[in-house]
XYZ file of C-alpha atoms in Angstrom:
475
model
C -53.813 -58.647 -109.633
C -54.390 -56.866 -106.590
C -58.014 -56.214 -105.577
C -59.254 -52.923 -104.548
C -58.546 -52.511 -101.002
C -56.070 -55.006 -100.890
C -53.458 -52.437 -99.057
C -55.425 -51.100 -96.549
C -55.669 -55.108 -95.498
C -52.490 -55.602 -95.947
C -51.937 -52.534 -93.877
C -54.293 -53.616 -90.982
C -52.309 -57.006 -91.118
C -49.460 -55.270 -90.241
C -50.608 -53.859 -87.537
C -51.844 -56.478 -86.121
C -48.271 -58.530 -86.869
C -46.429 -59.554 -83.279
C -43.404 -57.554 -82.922
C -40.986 -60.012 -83.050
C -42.042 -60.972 -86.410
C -41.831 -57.146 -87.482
C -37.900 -57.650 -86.460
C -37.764 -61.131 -88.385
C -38.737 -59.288 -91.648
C -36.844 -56.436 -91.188
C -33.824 -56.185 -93.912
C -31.352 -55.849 -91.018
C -32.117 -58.378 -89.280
C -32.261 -60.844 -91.972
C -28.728 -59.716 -93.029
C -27.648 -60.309 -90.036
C -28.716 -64.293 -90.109
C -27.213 -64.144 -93.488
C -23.830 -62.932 -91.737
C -24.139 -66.102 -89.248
C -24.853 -68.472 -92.193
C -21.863 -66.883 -94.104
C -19.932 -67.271 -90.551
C -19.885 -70.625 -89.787
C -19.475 -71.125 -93.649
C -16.648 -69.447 -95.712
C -15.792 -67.601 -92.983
C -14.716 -70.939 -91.361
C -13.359 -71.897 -94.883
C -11.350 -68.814 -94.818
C -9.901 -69.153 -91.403
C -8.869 -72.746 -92.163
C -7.239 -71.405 -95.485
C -5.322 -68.512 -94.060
C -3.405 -71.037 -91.844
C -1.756 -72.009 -94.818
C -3.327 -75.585 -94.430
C -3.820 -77.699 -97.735
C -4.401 -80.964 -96.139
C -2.380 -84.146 -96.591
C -2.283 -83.532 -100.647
C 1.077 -82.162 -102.188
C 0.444 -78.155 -101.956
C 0.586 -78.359 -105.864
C -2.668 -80.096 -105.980
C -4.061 -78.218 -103.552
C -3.488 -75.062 -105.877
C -4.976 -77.084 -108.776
C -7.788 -78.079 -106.813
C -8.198 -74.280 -106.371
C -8.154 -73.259 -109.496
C -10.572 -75.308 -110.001
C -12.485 -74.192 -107.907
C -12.234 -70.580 -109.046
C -13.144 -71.786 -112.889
C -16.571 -73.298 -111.604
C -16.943 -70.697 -109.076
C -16.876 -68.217 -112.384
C -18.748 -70.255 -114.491
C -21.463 -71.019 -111.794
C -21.731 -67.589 -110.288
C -23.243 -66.292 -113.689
C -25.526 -69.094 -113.850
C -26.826 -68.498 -110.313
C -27.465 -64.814 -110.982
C -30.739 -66.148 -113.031
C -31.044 -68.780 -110.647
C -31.377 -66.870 -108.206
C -34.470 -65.094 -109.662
C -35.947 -68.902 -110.623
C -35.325 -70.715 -107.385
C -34.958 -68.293 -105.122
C -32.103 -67.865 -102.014
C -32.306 -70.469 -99.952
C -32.251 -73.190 -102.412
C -28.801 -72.165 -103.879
C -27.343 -71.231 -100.058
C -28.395 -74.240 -98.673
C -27.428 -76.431 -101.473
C -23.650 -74.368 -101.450
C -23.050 -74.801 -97.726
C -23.023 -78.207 -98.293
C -20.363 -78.221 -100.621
C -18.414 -76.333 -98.565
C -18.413 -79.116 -95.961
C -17.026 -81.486 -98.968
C -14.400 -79.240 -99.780
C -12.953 -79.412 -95.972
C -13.569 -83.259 -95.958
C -11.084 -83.552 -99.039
C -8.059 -82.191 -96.622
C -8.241 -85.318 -94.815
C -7.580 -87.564 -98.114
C -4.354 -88.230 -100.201
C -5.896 -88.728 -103.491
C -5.431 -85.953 -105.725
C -8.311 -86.653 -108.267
C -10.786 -86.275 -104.734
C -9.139 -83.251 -103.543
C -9.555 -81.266 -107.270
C -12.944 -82.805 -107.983
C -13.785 -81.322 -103.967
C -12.427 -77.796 -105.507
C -15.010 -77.894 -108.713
C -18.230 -79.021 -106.668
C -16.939 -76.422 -104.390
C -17.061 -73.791 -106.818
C -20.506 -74.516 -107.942
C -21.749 -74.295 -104.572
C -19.591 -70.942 -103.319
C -21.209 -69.494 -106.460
C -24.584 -69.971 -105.475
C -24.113 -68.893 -102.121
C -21.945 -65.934 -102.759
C -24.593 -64.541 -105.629
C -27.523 -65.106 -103.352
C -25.487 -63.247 -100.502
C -24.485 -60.362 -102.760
C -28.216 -60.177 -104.198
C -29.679 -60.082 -100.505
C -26.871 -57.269 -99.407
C -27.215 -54.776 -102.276
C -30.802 -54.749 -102.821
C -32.524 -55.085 -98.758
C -31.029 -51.538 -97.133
C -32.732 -48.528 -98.284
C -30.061 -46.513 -99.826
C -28.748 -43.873 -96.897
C -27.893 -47.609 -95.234
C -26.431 -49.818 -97.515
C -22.592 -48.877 -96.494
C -23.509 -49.629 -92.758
C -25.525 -53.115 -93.817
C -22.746 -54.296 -96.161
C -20.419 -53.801 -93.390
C -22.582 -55.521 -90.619
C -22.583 -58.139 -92.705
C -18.949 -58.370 -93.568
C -18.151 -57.917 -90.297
C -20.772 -61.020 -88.908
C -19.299 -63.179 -91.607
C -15.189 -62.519 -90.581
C -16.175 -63.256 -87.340
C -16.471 -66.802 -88.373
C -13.170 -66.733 -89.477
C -11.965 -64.841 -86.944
C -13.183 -67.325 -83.800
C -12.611 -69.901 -86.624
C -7.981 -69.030 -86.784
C -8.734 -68.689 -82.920
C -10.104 -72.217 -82.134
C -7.037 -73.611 -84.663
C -4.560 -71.318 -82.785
C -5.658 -73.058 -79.438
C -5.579 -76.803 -81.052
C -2.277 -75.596 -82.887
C -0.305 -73.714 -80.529
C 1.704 -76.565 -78.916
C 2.079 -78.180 -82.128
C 5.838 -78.376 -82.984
C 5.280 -79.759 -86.912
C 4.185 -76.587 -89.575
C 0.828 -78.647 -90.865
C -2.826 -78.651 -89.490
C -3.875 -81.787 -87.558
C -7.095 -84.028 -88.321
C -8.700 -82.704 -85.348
C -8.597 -78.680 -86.917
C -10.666 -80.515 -90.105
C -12.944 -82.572 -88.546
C -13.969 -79.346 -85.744
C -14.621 -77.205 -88.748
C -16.750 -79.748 -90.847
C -19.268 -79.784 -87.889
C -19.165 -76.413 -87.299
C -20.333 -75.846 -91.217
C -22.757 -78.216 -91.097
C -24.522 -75.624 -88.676
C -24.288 -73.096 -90.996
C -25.854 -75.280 -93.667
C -28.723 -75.306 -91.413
C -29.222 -71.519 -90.332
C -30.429 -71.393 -94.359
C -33.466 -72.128 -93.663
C -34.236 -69.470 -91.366
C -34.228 -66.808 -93.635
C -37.445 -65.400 -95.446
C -38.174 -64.667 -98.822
C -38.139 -61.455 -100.443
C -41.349 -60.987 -100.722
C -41.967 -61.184 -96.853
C -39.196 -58.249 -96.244
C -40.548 -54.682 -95.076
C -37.619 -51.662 -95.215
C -38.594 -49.047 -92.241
C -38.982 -46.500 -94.621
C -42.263 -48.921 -95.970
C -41.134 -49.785 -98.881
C -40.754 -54.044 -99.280
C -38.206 -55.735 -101.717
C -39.255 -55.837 -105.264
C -40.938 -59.323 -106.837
C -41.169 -60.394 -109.978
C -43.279 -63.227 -111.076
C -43.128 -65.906 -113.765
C -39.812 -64.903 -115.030
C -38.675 -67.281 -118.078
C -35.102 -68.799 -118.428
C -34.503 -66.882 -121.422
C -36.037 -63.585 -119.867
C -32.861 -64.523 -117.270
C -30.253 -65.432 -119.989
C -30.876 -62.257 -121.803
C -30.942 -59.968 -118.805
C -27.678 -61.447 -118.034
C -25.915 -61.130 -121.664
C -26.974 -57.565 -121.006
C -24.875 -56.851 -118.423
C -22.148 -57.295 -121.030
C -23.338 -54.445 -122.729
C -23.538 -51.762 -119.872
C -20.235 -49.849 -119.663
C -20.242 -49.104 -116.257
C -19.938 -52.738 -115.276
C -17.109 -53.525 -118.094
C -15.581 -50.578 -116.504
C -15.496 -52.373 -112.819
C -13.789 -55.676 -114.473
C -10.722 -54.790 -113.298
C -11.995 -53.677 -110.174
C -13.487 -57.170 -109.841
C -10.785 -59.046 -111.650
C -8.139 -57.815 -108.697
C -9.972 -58.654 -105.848
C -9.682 -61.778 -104.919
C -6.183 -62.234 -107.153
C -4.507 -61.516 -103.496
C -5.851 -64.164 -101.908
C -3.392 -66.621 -103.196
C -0.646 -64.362 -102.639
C -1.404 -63.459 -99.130
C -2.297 -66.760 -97.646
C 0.253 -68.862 -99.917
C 3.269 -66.600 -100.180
C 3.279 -64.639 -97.053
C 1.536 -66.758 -94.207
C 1.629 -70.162 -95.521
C 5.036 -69.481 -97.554
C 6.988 -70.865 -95.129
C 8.566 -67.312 -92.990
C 6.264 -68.729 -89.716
C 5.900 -71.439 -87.365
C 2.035 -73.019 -87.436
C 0.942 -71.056 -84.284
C 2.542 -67.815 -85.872
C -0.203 -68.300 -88.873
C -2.327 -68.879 -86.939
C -2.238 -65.525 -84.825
C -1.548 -63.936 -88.623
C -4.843 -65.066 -89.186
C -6.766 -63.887 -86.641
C -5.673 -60.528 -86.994
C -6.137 -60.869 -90.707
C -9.695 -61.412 -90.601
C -10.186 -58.941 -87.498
C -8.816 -56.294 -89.161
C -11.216 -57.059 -91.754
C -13.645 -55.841 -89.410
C -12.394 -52.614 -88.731
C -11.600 -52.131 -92.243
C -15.397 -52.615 -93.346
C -16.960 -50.628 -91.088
C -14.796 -47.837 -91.862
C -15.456 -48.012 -95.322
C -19.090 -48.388 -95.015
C -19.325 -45.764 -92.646
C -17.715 -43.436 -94.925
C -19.515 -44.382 -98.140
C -22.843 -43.607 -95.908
C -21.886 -39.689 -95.492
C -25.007 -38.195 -95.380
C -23.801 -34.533 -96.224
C -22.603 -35.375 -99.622
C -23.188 -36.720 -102.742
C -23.162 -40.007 -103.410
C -20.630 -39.422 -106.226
C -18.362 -37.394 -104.213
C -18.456 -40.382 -101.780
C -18.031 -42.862 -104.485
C -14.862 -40.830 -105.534
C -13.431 -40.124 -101.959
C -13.337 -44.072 -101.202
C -11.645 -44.577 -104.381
C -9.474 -42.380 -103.626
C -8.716 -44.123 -100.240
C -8.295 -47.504 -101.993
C -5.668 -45.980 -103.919
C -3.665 -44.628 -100.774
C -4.296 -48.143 -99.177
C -3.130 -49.589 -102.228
C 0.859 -47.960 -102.284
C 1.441 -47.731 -98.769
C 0.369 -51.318 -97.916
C 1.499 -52.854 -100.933
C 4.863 -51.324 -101.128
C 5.562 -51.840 -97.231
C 4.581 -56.160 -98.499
C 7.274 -55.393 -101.237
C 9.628 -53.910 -98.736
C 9.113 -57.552 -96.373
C 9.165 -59.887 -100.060
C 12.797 -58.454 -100.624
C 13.627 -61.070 -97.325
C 12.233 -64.076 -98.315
C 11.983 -66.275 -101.729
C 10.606 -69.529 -102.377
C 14.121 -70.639 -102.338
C 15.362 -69.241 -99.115
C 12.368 -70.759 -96.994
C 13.095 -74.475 -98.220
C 16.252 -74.245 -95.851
C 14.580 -72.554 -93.131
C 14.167 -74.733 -89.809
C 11.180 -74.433 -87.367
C 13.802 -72.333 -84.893
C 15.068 -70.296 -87.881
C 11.418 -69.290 -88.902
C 9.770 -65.966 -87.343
C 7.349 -66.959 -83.998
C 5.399 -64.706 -82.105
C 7.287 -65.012 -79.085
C 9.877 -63.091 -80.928
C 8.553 -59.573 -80.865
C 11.169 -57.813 -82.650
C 11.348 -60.080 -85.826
C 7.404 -60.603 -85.649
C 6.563 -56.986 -85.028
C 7.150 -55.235 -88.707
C 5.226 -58.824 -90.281
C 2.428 -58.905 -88.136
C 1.765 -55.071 -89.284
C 1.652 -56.125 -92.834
C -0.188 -59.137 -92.726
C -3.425 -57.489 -90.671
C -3.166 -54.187 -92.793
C -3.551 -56.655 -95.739
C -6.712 -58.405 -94.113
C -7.994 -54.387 -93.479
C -7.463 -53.586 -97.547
C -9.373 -56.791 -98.017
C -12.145 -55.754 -96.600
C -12.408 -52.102 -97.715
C -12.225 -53.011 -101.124
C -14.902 -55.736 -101.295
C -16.876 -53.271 -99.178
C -16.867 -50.839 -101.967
C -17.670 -53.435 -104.815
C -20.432 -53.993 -103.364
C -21.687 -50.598 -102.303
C -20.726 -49.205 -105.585
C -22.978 -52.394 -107.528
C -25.715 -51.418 -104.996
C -25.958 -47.971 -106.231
C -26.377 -48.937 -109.647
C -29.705 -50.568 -108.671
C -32.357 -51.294 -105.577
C -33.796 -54.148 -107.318
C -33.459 -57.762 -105.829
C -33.350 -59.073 -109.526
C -30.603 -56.956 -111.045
C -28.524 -57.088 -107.619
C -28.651 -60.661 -108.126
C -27.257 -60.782 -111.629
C -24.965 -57.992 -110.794
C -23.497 -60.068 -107.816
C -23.260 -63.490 -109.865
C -20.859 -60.832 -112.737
C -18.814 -59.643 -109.883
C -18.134 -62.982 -108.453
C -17.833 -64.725 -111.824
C -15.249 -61.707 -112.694
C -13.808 -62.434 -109.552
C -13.017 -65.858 -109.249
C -11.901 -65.567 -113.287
C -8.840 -63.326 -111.462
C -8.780 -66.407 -108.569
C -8.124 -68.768 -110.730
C -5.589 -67.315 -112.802
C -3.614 -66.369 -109.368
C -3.984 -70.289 -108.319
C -2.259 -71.218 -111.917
C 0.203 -68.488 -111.157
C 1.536 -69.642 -107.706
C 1.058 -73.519 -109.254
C 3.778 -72.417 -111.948
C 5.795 -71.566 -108.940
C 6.272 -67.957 -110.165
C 8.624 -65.592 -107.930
C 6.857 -64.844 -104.967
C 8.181 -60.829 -105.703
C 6.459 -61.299 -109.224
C 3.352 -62.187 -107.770
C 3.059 -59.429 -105.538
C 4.320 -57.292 -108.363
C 0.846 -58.794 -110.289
C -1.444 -57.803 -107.781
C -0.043 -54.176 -106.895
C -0.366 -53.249 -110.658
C -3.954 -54.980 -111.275
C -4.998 -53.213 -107.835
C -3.532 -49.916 -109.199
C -5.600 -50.551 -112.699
C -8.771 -51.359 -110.624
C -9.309 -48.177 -108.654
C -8.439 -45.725 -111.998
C -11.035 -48.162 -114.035
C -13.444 -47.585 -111.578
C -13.433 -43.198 -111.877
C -16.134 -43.168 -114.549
C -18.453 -45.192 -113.011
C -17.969 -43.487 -109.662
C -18.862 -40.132 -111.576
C -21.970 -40.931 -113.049
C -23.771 -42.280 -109.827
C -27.251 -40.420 -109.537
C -27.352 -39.160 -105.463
C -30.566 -41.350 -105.362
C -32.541 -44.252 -107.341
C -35.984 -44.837 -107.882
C -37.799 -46.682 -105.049
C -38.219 -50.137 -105.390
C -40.837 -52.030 -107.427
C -44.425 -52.372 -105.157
C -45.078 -56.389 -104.241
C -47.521 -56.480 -106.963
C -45.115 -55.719 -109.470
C -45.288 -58.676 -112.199
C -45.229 -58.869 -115.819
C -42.400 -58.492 -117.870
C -42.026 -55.328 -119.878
C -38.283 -54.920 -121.298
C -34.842 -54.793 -120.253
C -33.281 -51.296 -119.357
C -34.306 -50.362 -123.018
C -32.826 -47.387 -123.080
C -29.032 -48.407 -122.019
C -28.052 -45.449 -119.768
C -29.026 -44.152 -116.391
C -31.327 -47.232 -115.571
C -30.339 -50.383 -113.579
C -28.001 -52.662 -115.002
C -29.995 -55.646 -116.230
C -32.889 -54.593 -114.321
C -36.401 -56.273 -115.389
C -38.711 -53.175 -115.452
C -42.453 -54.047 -114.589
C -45.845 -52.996 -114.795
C -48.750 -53.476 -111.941
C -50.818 -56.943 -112.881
């Protein structure tokens, strides 16, 4: 309970607060560590995975070892939503960096029950990391900045794999056999294990000040069933079974993208690599657009919600049909016969030119659709709580659609058939997402004060409120 003139102290304090801790706690700046932790992490994990690169195991495992990986990362991602609120952030991003590490170590071995057991623990820890991430991006911006922030931090975090594809094009480019070489593993494994590290830099919640003076919300002594229940409710608000397919869809490409097209078989090793550099830069460029746009002051936040829906759907047929257009030339049969001089290299501009096109408009569509799942979550609620459940639904959703890609491609389904999948569950994901679009309010209620602390009830009366969010009374 706070004592009476407890703010005014806490206001002096503040004042008297060095600078550079001012900057420590401010919500940008702390998303921006959080986009260096989530560089040297997945974005390294990402850059070694667009190669194409599944290690010395049979690529079959390696798809089974993702799917695994996918089913955890569902499972887990739910679980860490409460979590999250228990343990706080750090705990469940250090303890899923490390895991990542693992994951990369299990490229170097032959045995298949090590490389899909790597894939599980993996999952585990990429869904603690990923809910604490999408918690800490949705819920720190004030609300005219949570485009811009989302995109700082998505841009931060591709950089990772963007150096990441660069430092394997450089060990790759004079290599004349199409897989990775120990050396690519063993650089990224140490380069994650700084990333593990940079965890414990970041403050918690209750430490963060927004420049408009508002600080994150806290909750204390929340219960483990206060968590299960908050999460069971999130399977009761419409608007979030409304962005399942939304979620479902966007990481199904993944498979497709880095399997089929890059790793299929069409390009030499340095040729994927390059493909994935300008994969994850375009990622970039695609996420600050986005964010920029959803962050239109002059109008409404629905309007804006509806105009980059709108945009995803454009994206969505001209992209995807110009990929159909470049499937019609390959198959999984056709690229068994291909030799290394019969595949397409970058030193061959006019085969590589149409390709290279595709592949970094895909990284680009990437990026401006998780952009908007996560702006669209965050304006469903300002709460650090809710964001955090809200993030461990979308990721569980997520990697749910993951892990049924993995099984596809493992079945060795047409690589035209898979593509065919994705365009359709893209399509279904933007005209899903309409409603909810509509019914954003322009603004939400500030967040909770610090002092915020006793459990009340749970969005009691189902519409208009944040999903899931614990409301609160003063102590």
């Amino acid at each position: 309970m706070s004592q009476p003139g407890s703010l005014v102290g806490e206001q002096e304090m503040a004042v008297k607060d060095p600078r550079w801790k001012k900057i420590y706690a401010d919500p940008l700046t702390q998303i921006i560590i959080l986009g260096l932790i989530c560089f040297l992490l997945p974005g390294m994990f990402n850059a070694i995975n667009g190669l194409g690169a599944v290690g010395k195991a049979d690529a079959t495992i390696t798809d089974n070892a993702n799917t695994a990986l996918a089913v955890t990362f569902a499972v887990c991602s739910i679980l860490a939503g409460g979590l999250f609120n228990l343990v706080g952030h750090r705990v469940l991003l250090l303890l899923g960096g490390l895991t990542y590490i693992l994951y990369i170590g299990s490229y170097l071995s032959y045995n298949a029950v090590f490389v899909i057991s790597s894939g599980a623990i993996l999952g585990i820890g990429a869904g603690f990391l990923w809910t604490a991430q999408g918690a800490i991006v949705m819920s720190y911006p004030e609300e005219k900045n949570k485009g811009l922030y989302i995109s700082v931090f998505w841009s931060i975090f591709n950089c990772g794999a963007i150096i990441g594809s660069i430092v394997s094009l450089a060990i790759e480019w004079h290599n004349e056999v199409s897989h990775v070489s120990n050396r690519t593993y063993i650089a990224f494994m140490v380069i994650m294990g700084l990333g593990s590290v940079l965890t414990l830099l970041l403050l918690p919640p209750t430490q963060i000040q927004r420049a408009d003076g508002s600080r994150v919300a806290k909750v204390n002594a929340v219960r483990v069933s206060t968590e299960a229940m908050a999460i069971l409710k999130l399977f009761q608000d419409w608007r979030m079974l409304c962005l399942i397919p939304m979620f479902f869809s966007s990481n199904w490409f993944y498979t497709y993208q880095f399997n089929a097209v890059n790793g299929g078989g069409m390009f030499t090793t340095r040729t994927r690599g390059m493909n994935g550099t300008l994969y994850w830069v375009a990622q970039v460029v695609g996420s600050f657009l986005m964010g920029r746009l959803l962050d239109y002051k002059h109008a409404e936040r629905w309007k804006r919600a509806i105009c980059g829906l709108g945009v995803l759907l454009v994206a969505t047929m001209v992209i995807w049909g110009g990929g159909y257009a470049f499937q019609k030339t390959f198959s999984r049969a056709s690229v068994k016969s291909l030799t290394e001089s019969d595949k397409i290299d970058l030193a061959n501009s006019r085969r590589y030119a149409g390709p290279v096109v595709l592949y970094t408009l895909y990284g680009m569509f990437d990026a401006i659709w998780q952009t908007y799942c996560y702006w669209i979550m965050g304006a469903l609620s300002n709460q650090t709580d809710a964001a955090a459940r809200m993030s461990g639904f979308y990721k569980a959703i997520q990697n749910a659609g993951a892990a049924c890609a993995g099984q596809v491609d493992a079945k060795k389904v047409a690589y035209e058939g898979q593509l065919l999948i994705n365009w359709i569950l893209l399509i279904l994901g933007t005209l899903f997402a309409i409603p909810v679009a509509v019914s954003l309010q322009n603004s939400l209620k500030a967040a909770v004060p610090e002092e915020a602390a006793t459990v009340k009830d749970l969005d009691s009366e189902g519409t208009g409120g944040d999903p899931a969010q614990i409301v609160v009374d003063k102590a």
